[in-house]
PDB file of C-alpha atoms and ligand atoms in Angstrom:
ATOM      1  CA  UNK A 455     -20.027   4.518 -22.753  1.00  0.00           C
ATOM      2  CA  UNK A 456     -16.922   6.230 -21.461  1.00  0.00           C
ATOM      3  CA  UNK A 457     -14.780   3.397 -18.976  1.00  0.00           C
ATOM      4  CA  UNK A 458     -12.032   4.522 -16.606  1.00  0.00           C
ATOM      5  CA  UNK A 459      -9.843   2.130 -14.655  1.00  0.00           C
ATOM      6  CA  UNK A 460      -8.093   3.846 -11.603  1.00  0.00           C
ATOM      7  CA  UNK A 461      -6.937   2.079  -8.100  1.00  0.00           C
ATOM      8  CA  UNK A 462      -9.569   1.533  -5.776  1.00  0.00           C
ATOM      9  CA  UNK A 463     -10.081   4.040  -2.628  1.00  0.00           C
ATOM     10  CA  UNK A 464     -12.049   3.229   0.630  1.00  0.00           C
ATOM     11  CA  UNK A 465     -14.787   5.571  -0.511  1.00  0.00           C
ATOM     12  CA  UNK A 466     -15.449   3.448  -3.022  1.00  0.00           C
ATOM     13  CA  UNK A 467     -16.810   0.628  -0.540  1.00  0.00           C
ATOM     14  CA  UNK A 468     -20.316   0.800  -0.996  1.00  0.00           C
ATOM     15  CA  UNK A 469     -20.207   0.328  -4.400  1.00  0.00           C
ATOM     16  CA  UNK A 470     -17.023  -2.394  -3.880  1.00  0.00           C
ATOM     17  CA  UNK A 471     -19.649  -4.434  -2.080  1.00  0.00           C
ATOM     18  CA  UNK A 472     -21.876  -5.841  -4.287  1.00  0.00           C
ATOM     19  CA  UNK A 473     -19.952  -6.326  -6.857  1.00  0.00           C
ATOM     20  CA  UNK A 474     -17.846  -8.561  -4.481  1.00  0.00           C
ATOM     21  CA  UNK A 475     -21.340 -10.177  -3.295  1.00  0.00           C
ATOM     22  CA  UNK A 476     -21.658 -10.496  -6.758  1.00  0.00           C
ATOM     23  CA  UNK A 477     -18.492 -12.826  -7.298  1.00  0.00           C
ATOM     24  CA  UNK A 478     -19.331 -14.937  -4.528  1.00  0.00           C
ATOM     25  CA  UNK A 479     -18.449 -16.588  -1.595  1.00  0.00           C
ATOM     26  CA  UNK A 480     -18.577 -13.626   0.774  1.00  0.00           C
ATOM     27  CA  UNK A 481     -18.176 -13.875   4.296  1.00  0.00           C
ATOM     28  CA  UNK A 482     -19.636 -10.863   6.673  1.00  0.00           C
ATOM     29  CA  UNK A 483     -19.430  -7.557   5.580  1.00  0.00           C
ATOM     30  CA  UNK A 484     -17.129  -6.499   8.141  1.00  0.00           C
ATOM     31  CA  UNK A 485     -14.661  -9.105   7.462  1.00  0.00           C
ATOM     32  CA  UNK A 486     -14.301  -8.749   4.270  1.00  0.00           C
ATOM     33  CA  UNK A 487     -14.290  -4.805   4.635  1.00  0.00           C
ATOM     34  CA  UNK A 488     -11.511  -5.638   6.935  1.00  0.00           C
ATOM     35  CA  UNK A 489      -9.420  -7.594   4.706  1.00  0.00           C
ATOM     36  CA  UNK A 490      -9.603  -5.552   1.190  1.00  0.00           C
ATOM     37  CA  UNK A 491      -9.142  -2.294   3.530  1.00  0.00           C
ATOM     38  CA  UNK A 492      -5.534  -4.203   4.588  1.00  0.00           C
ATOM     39  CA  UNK A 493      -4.865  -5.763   1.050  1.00  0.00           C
ATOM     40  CA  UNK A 494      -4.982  -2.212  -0.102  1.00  0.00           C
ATOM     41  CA  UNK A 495      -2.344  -1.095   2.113  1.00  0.00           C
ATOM     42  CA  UNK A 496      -0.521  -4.154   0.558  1.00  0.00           C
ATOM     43  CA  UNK A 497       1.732  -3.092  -2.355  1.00  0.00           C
ATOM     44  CA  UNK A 498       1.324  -7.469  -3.645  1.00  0.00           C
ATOM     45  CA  UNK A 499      -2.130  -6.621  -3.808  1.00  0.00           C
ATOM     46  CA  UNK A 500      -4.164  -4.921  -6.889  1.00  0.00           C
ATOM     47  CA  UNK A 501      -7.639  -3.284  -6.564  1.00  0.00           C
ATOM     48  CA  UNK A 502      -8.577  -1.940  -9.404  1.00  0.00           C
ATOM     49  CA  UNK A 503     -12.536  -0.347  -9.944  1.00  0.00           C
ATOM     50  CA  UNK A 504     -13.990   0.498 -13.552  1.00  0.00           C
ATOM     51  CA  UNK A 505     -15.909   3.689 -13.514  1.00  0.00           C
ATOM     52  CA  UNK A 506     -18.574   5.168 -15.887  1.00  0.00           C
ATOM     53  CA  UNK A 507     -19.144   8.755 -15.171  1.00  0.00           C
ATOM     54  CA  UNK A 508     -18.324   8.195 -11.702  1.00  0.00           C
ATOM     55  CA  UNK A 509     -20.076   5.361 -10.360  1.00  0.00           C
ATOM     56  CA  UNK A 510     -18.044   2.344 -10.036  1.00  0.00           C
ATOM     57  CA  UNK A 511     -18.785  -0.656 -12.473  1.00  0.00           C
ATOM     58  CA  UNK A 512     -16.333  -3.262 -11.979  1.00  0.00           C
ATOM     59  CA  UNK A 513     -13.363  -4.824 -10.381  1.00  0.00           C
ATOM     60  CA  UNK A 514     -10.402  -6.699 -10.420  1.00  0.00           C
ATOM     61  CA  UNK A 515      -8.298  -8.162  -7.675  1.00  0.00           C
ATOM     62  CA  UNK A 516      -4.582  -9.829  -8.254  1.00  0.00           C
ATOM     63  CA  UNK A 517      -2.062 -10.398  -5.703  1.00  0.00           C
ATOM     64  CA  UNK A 518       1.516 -10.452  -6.639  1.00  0.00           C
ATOM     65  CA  UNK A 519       3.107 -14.117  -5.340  1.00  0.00           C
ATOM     66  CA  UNK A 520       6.441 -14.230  -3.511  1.00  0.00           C
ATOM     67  CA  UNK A 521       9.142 -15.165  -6.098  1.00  0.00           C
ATOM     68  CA  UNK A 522      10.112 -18.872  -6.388  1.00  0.00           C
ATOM     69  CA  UNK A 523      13.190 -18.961  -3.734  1.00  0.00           C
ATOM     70  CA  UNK A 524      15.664 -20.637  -6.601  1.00  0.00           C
ATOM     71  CA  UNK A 525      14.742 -19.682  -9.706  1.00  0.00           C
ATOM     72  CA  UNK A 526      13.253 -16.104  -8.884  1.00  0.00           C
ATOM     73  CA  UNK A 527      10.002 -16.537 -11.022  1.00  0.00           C
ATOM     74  CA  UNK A 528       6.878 -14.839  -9.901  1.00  0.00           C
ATOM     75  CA  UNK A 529       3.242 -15.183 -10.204  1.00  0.00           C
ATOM     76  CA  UNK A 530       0.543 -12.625 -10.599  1.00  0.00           C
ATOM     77  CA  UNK A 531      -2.507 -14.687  -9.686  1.00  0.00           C
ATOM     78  CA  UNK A 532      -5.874 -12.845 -11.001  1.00  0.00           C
ATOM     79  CA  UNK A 533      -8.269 -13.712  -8.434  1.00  0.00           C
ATOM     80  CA  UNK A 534     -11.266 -11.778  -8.928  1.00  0.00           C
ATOM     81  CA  UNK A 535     -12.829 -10.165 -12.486  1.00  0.00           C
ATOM     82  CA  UNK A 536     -16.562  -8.861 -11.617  1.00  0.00           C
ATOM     83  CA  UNK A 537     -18.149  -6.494 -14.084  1.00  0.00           C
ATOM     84  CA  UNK A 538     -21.950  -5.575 -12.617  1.00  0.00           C
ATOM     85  CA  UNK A 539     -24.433  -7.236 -15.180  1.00  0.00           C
ATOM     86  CA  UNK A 540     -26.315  -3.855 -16.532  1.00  0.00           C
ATOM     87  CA  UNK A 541     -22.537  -2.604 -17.541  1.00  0.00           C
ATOM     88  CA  UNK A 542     -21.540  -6.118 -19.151  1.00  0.00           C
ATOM     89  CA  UNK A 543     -20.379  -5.373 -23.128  1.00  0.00           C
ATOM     90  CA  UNK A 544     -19.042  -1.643 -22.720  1.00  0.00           C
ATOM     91  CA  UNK A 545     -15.380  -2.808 -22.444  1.00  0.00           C
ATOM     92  CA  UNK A 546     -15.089  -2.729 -18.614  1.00  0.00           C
ATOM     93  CA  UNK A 547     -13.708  -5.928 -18.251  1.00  0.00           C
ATOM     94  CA  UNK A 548     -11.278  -5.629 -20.865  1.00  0.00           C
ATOM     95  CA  UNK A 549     -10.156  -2.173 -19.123  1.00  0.00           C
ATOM     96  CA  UNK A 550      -9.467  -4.017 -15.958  1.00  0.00           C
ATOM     97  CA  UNK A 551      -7.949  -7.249 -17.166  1.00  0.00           C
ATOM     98  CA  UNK A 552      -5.456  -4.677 -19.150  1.00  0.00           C
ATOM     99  CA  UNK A 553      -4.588  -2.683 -15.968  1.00  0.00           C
ATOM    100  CA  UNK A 554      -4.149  -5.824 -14.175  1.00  0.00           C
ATOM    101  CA  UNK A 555      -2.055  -7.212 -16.914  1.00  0.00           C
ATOM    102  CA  UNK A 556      -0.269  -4.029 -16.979  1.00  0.00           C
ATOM    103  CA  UNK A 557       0.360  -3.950 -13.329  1.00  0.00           C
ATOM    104  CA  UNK A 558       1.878  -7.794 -13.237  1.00  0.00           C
ATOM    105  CA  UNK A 559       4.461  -6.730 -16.003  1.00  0.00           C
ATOM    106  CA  UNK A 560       5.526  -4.059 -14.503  1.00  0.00           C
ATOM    107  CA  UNK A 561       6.795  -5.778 -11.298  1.00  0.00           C
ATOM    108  CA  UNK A 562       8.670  -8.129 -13.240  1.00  0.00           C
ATOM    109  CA  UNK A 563       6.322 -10.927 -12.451  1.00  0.00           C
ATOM    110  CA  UNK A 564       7.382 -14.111 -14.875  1.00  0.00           C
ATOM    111  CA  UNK A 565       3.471 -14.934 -15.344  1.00  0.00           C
ATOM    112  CA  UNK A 566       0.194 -14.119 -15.000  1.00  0.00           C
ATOM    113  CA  UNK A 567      -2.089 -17.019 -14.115  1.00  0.00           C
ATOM    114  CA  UNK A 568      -6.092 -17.309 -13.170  1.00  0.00           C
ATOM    115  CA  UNK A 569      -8.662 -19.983 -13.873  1.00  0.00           C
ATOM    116  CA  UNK A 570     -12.314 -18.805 -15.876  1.00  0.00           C
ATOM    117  CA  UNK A 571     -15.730 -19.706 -14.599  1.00  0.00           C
ATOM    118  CA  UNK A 572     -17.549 -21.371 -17.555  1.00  0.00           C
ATOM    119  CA  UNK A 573     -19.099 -17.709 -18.652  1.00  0.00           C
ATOM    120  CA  UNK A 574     -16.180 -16.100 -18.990  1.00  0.00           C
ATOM    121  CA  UNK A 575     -14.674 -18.571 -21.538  1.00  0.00           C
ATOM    122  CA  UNK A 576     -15.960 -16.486 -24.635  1.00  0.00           C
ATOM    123  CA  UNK A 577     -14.251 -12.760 -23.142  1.00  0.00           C
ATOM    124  CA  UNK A 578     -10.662 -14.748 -22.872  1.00  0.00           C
ATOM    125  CA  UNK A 579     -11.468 -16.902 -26.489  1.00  0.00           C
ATOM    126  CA  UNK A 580     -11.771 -13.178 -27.671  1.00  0.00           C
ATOM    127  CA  UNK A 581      -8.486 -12.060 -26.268  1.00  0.00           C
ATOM    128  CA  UNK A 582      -6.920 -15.009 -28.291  1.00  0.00           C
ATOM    129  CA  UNK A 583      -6.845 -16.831 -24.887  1.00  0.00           C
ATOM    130  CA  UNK A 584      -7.483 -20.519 -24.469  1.00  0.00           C
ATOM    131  CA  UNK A 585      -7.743 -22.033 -21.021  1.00  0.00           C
ATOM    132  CA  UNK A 586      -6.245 -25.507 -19.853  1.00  0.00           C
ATOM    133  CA  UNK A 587      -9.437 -27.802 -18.671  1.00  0.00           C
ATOM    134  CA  UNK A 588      -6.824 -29.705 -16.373  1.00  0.00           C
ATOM    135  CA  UNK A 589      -7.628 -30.493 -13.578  1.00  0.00           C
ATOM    136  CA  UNK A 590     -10.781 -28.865 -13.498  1.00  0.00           C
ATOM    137  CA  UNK A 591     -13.220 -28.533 -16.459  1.00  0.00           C
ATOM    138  CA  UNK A 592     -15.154 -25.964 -15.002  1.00  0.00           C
ATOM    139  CA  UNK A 593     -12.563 -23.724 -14.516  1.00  0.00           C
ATOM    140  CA  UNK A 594      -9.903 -23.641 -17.069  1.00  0.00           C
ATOM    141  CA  UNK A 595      -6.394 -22.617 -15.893  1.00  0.00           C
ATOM    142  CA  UNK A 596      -5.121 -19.852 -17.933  1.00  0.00           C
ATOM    143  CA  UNK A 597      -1.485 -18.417 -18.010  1.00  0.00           C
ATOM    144  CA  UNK A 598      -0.167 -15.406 -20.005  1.00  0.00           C
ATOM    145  CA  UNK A 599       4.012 -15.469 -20.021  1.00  0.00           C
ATOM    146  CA  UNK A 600       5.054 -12.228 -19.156  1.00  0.00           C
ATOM    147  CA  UNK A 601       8.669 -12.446 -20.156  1.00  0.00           C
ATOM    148  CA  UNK A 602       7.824 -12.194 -23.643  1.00  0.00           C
ATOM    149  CA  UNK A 603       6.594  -8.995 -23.448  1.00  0.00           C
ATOM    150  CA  UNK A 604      10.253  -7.934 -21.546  1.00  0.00           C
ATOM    151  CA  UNK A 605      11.945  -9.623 -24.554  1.00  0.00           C
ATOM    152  CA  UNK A 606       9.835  -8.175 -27.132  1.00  0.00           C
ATOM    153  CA  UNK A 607       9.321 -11.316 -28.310  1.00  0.00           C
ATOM    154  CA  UNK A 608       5.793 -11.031 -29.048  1.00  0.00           C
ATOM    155  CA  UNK A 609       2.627  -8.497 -28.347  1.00  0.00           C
ATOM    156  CA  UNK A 610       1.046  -9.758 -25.753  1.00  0.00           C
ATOM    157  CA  UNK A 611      -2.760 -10.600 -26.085  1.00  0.00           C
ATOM    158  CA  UNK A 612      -3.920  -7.856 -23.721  1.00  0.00           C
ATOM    159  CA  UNK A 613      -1.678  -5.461 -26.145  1.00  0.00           C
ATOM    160  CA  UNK A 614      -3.753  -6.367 -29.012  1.00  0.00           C
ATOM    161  CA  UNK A 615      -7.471  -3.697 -30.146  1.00  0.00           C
ATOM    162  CA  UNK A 616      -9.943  -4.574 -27.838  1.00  0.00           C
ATOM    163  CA  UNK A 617     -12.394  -3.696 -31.171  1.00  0.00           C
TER     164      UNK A 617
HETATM  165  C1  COA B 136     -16.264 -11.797 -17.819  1.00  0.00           C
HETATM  166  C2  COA B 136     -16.644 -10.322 -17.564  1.00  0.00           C
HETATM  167  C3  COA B 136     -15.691  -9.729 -16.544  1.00  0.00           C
HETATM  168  C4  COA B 136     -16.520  -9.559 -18.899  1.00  0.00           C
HETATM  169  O1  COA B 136     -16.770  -8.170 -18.622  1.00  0.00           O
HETATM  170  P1  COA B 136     -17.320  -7.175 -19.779  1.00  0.00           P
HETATM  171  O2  COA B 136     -17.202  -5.805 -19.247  1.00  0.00           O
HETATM  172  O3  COA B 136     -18.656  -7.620 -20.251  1.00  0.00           O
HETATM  173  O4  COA B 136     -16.242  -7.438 -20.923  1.00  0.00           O
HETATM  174  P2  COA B 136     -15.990  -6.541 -22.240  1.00  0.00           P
HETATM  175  O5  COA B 136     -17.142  -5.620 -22.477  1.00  0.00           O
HETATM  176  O6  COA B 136     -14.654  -5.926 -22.115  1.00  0.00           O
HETATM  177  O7  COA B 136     -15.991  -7.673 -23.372  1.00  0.00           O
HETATM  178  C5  COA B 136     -15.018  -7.702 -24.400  1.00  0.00           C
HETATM  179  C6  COA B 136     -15.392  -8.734 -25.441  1.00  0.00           C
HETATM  180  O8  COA B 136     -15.408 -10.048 -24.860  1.00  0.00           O
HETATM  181  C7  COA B 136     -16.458 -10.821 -25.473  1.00  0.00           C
HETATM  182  N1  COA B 136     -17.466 -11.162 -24.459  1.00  0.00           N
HETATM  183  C8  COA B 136     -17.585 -10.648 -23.201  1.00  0.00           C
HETATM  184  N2  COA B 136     -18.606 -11.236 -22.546  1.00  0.00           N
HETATM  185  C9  COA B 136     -19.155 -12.118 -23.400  1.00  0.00           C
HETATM  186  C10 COA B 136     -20.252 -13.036 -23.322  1.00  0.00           C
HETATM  187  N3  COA B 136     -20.991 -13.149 -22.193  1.00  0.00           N
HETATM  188  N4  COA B 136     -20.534 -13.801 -24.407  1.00  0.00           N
HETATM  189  C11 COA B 136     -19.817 -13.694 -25.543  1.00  0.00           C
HETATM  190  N5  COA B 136     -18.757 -12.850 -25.694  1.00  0.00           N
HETATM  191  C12 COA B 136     -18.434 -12.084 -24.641  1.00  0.00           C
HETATM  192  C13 COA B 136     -17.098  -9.952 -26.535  1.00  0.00           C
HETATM  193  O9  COA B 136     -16.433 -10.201 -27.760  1.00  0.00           O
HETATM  194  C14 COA B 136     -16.781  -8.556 -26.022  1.00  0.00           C
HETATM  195  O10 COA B 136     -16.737  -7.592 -27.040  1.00  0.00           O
HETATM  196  P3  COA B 136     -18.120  -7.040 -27.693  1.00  0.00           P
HETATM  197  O11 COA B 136     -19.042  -6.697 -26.558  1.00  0.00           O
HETATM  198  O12 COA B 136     -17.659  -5.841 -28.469  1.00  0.00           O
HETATM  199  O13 COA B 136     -18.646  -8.151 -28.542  1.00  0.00           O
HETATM  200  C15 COA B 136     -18.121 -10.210 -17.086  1.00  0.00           C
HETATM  201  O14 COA B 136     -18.961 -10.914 -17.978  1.00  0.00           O
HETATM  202  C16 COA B 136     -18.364 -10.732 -15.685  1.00  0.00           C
HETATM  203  O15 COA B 136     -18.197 -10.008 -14.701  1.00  0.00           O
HETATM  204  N6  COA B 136     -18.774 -12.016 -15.572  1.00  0.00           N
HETATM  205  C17 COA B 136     -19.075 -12.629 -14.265  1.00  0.00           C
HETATM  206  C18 COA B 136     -17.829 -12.871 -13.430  1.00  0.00           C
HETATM  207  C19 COA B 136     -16.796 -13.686 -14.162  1.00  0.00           C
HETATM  208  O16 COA B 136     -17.074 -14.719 -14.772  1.00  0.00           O
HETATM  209  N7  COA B 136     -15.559 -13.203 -14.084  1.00  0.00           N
HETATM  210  C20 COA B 136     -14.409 -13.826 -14.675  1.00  0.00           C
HETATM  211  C21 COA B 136     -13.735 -14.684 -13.684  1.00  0.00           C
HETATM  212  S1  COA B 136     -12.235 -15.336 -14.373  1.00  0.00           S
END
């Protein structure tokens, strides 16, 4: 299975709306067809899709924080990772947490932060992540340092095979 990872378009919305059903929490249709139409206009905001031969697969959403008004650190929060079921385990996922990982380093953002449902635990374990149950044990809070990557410190763990 051949994945692509390329921004998301408004022709893309009726396949962008299930998979956002499919996350949760949606409110009406229109509204939130209204709001990811003007986050896309939004240079803080990231919509990537995951295609396979076309047809859009997946998604990822991360909005780019103001910077900290002293110290100039940033966050990237991840907000949304939604890979529809039948295309789970083709690397999708991994495609768009990489592009969205990508994205956050290059605007200089100091880290990259998002909290796992419970199911998601063994894709991060796999990228040599490991989530912080405080405060909430069903969602771990993750955070990837993104300076270390400007230092060339270290590889980051969304540089490393996905294989
Ligand atoms: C988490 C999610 C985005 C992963 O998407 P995906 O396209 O299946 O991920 P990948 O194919 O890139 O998986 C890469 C590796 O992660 C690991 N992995 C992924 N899902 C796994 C699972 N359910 N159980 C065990 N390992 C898993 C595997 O090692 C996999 O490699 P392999 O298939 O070669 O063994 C997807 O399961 C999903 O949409 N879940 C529901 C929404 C969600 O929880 N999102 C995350 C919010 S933070």
């Amino acid at each position: 299975v051949s994945i692509l990872v390329r921004t998301g378009q408004a022709e893309d919305w009726s396949s962008l709306w299930p998979l956002l059903q499919g996350m949760g929490k949606t409110e009406s249709e229109a509204e939130v067809a209204r709001r990811v139409a003007a986050a896309r206009r939004q240079v803080e905001h990231f919509l990537p899709v995951a295609t396979s031969q076309g047809a859009v697969v997946g998604y990822a959403w991360a909005q780019h924080h103001s910077p900290h008004l002293r110290s100039g650190t940033s966050v990237v929060r991840l907000h949304d990772l939604f890979v529809a079921p039948p295309w789970r385990r083709h690397g999708a996922g991994s495609a768009l947490f990489d592009a969205v990982a990508r994205w956050a380093a290059r605007r200089g953002a100091t880290w990259l932060q998002w909290q796992a449902s419970a199911d998601a635990l063994s894709f991060y374990a796999r990228r040599g992540l490991q989530g912080d149950p405080c405060p909430d044990p069903e969602h771990p809070f993750f955070e990837i340092d993104l300076r270390q990557q400007a230092k060339g410190r270290a590889s980051l763990p969304f540089d490393a095979p996905s294989a």
